[in-house]
Amino acid sequence: MQKFDAIRPFYDSEVNEALHNVIHHPMMKALMNFTFPDVEDEVWKEQLKKTHSIRDFQCNFIYQSVRKVLEKSSEGLTTSGFENLEKNTSYLFISNHRDILLDTTLLNTALFEHGLGMTASAIGDNLVKKAFLCTLAKLNRNFLVLRGLTPREMLQSSKLLSEYIGNLLLHENRSVWIAQREGRTKDGNDVTNPGVLKMLGMGSDEKYLMDYFKKIKIVPVSISYEYDPTDALKMPQLMAEANNEIYIKEKNEDFMTILSGAMGQKKRIHIHVGKVLDSEIDKITTENDNTNKQIQALAQVIDDAILSNYKLWTTNFIAYDIVNKLNTYSHLYTENEKLLFERRLEMRIDHDNPVALEGFLAMYAKPVVNTLKYKNVV
């Protein structure tokens, strides 16, 4: 279907040629040398030359890269809820968004290890302006979300994107990952943008929108990092917003953020996949006959699911106690863990800047406040 050519990943028939085009690129060499440090270059090059599908590339190369990232920069990935997913079934995974690439690659890692199909995943085209990164994204089954458009262009782009996602889910039986909002959460508040749901609904051929949302099997996903590897990098934008300034990214900022996300220390990571939203959507339909109110209600249901299954770490409780000058959760962390967190705080931001200090702490503390509604953590 040629109308999707501007945003779709490679077809399997295009994979081998694409790999041949980037096999000698220095960034491919860096990626492969990191992933397979004891393997001669000619060995992985020969294997790449024999690769003819996205699944083979993901399983034999990208999965190995992610495992190496976890080994080098984390204390492990744990998961829950995957037993509720069925094989050979497509789902629309909607998750909170903390890291540009890790969120979706770690979900795919978990799906692969549970014997489930990996997703096609949304990525902003602003993140893959470099030719190599665009090729790598399309080899990893990423589809493009076009940014920086006029209102008219945005409408057309949203319709195309919605139709493409619907085609993947309902006709290709391919699961899809999409973030609950544009851009990563930088203040600790994981909130679903109803505009994302409106975009998804544009491709519906159902008389009632909620029937379409039931058909595409929405699964909320909660992902939590004990340490956000890009926490300090999020501060300049938060400070600009606090001063009512327009934030302008530095050249190559997104690329450096991707690298920091991959290689920065994360400690423990947890991913929970919720159950398919079904009876919840029936309830929304019964209680609301206005489409906008239904969409607002569905966004709230997704938020509730993400927050109720969010894994709170020691860093969250420490930050909460520091912000509130309390010892409410001191029984959930050790003095050494608190000292390590405070040391990280001192090293990563200007301690004399109250906006930076408040923003950094809020990034870790707010999940406690948001999740308290759903958990008995005391």
JSON list of N, CA and C in Angstrom, two decimals, residues 23 40 47 124 176 232 235 251 275 277 279 305 308 310 324 340 366 374 376:
[
{"chain": "A", "resi": 23, "resn": "ILE", "atom": "N", "xyz": [26.09, -1.40, 6.28]},
{"chain": "A", "resi": 23, "resn": "ILE", "atom": "CA", "xyz": [26.94, -2.38, 6.95]},
{"chain": "A", "resi": 23, "resn": "ILE", "atom": "C", "xyz": [28.34, -1.83, 7.26]},
{"chain": "A", "resi": 40, "resn": "GLU", "atom": "N", "xyz": [34.94, -10.87, 15.69]},
{"chain": "A", "resi": 40, "resn": "GLU", "atom": "CA", "xyz": [35.60, -10.11, 14.61]},
{"chain": "A", "resi": 40, "resn": "GLU", "atom": "C", "xyz": [34.56, -9.44, 13.72]},
{"chain": "A", "resi": 47, "resn": "GLN", "atom": "N", "xyz": [27.00, -12.19, 8.88]},
{"chain": "A", "resi": 47, "resn": "GLN", "atom": "CA", "xyz": [25.67, -12.53, 9.40]},
{"chain": "A", "resi": 47, "resn": "GLN", "atom": "C", "xyz": [24.63, -11.50, 8.96]},
{"chain": "A", "resi": 124, "resn": "GLY", "atom": "N", "xyz": [9.00, 9.67, 16.57]},
{"chain": "A", "resi": 124, "resn": "GLY", "atom": "CA", "xyz": [8.96, 10.98, 15.93]},
{"chain": "A", "resi": 124, "resn": "GLY", "atom": "C", "xyz": [10.02, 11.09, 14.86]},
{"chain": "A", "resi": 176, "resn": "VAL", "atom": "N", "xyz": [1.06, -2.98, 18.16]},
{"chain": "A", "resi": 176, "resn": "VAL", "atom": "CA", "xyz": [1.59, -1.63, 18.00]},
{"chain": "A", "resi": 176, "resn": "VAL", "atom": "C", "xyz": [1.87, -1.04, 19.38]},
{"chain": "A", "resi": 232, "resn": "ALA", "atom": "N", "xyz": [18.84, 14.44, 34.42]},
{"chain": "A", "resi": 232, "resn": "ALA", "atom": "CA", "xyz": [19.45, 15.76, 34.37]},
{"chain": "A", "resi": 232, "resn": "ALA", "atom": "C", "xyz": [19.25, 16.44, 33.02]},
{"chain": "A", "resi": 235, "resn": "MET", "atom": "N", "xyz": [16.18, 18.72, 32.65]},
{"chain": "A", "resi": 235, "resn": "MET", "atom": "CA", "xyz": [16.07, 19.93, 33.44]},
{"chain": "A", "resi": 235, "resn": "MET", "atom": "C", "xyz": [16.00, 21.22, 32.62]},
{"chain": "A", "resi": 251, "resn": "LYS", "atom": "N", "xyz": [21.59, 21.37, 18.94]},
{"chain": "A", "resi": 251, "resn": "LYS", "atom": "CA", "xyz": [21.87, 20.47, 17.83]},
{"chain": "A", "resi": 251, "resn": "LYS", "atom": "C", "xyz": [22.34, 19.12, 18.39]},
{"chain": "A", "resi": 275, "resn": "LYS", "atom": "N", "xyz": [-4.38, -5.62, 31.58]},
{"chain": "A", "resi": 275, "resn": "LYS", "atom": "CA", "xyz": [-5.32, -6.45, 30.81]},
{"chain": "A", "resi": 275, "resn": "LYS", "atom": "C", "xyz": [-5.98, -5.59, 29.74]},
{"chain": "A", "resi": 277, "resn": "LEU", "atom": "N", "xyz": [-8.47, -3.51, 27.81]},
{"chain": "A", "resi": 277, "resn": "LEU", "atom": "CA", "xyz": [-9.61, -2.71, 28.25]},
{"chain": "A", "resi": 277, "resn": "LEU", "atom": "C", "xyz": [-10.85, -3.15, 27.49]},
{"chain": "A", "resi": 279, "resn": "SER", "atom": "N", "xyz": [-14.41, -4.41, 29.52]},
{"chain": "A", "resi": 279, "resn": "SER", "atom": "CA", "xyz": [-15.57, -4.02, 30.33]},
{"chain": "A", "resi": 279, "resn": "SER", "atom": "C", "xyz": [-15.49, -2.55, 30.71]},
{"chain": "A", "resi": 305, "resn": "ALA", "atom": "N", "xyz": [-4.98, 2.71, 34.96]},
{"chain": "A", "resi": 305, "resn": "ALA", "atom": "CA", "xyz": [-4.33, 1.40, 34.78]},
{"chain": "A", "resi": 305, "resn": "ALA", "atom": "C", "xyz": [-2.81, 1.54, 34.86]},
{"chain": "A", "resi": 308, "resn": "SER", "atom": "N", "xyz": [-1.86, 2.49, 38.60]},
{"chain": "A", "resi": 308, "resn": "SER", "atom": "CA", "xyz": [-2.11, 1.43, 39.59]},
{"chain": "A", "resi": 308, "resn": "SER", "atom": "C", "xyz": [-1.10, 0.30, 39.49]},
{"chain": "A", "resi": 310, "resn": "TYR", "atom": "N", "xyz": [2.16, 0.89, 38.39]},
{"chain": "A", "resi": 310, "resn": "TYR", "atom": "CA", "xyz": [3.50, 1.50, 38.33]},
{"chain": "A", "resi": 310, "resn": "TYR", "atom": "C", "xyz": [4.33, 0.99, 39.50]},
{"chain": "A", "resi": 324, "resn": "ASN", "atom": "N", "xyz": [9.10, 16.73, 50.92]},
{"chain": "A", "resi": 324, "resn": "ASN", "atom": "CA", "xyz": [8.15, 17.08, 51.97]},
{"chain": "A", "resi": 324, "resn": "ASN", "atom": "C", "xyz": [8.79, 17.22, 53.35]},
{"chain": "A", "resi": 340, "resn": "LEU", "atom": "N", "xyz": [23.21, 7.77, 48.50]},
{"chain": "A", "resi": 340, "resn": "LEU", "atom": "CA", "xyz": [23.53, 7.58, 47.09]},
{"chain": "A", "resi": 340, "resn": "LEU", "atom": "C", "xyz": [22.65, 8.45, 46.20]},
{"chain": "A", "resi": 366, "resn": "LYS", "atom": "N", "xyz": [6.77, 12.60, 42.35]},
{"chain": "A", "resi": 366, "resn": "LYS", "atom": "CA", "xyz": [5.36, 12.66, 41.95]},
{"chain": "A", "resi": 366, "resn": "LYS", "atom": "C", "xyz": [4.73, 11.30, 41.69]},
{"chain": "A", "resi": 374, "resn": "TYR", "atom": "N", "xyz": [-3.93, 4.30, 44.39]},
{"chain": "A", "resi": 374, "resn": "TYR", "atom": "CA", "xyz": [-4.23, 2.93, 43.96]},
{"chain": "A", "resi": 374, "resn": "TYR", "atom": "C", "xyz": [-3.51, 1.87, 44.79]},
{"chain": "A", "resi": 376, "resn": "ASN", "atom": "N", "xyz": [-1.63, 0.59, 48.58]},
{"chain": "A", "resi": 376, "resn": "ASN", "atom": "CA", "xyz": [-1.38, 0.75, 50.00]},
{"chain": "A", "resi": 376, "resn": "ASN", "atom": "C", "xyz": [0.10, 0.53, 50.22]}
]
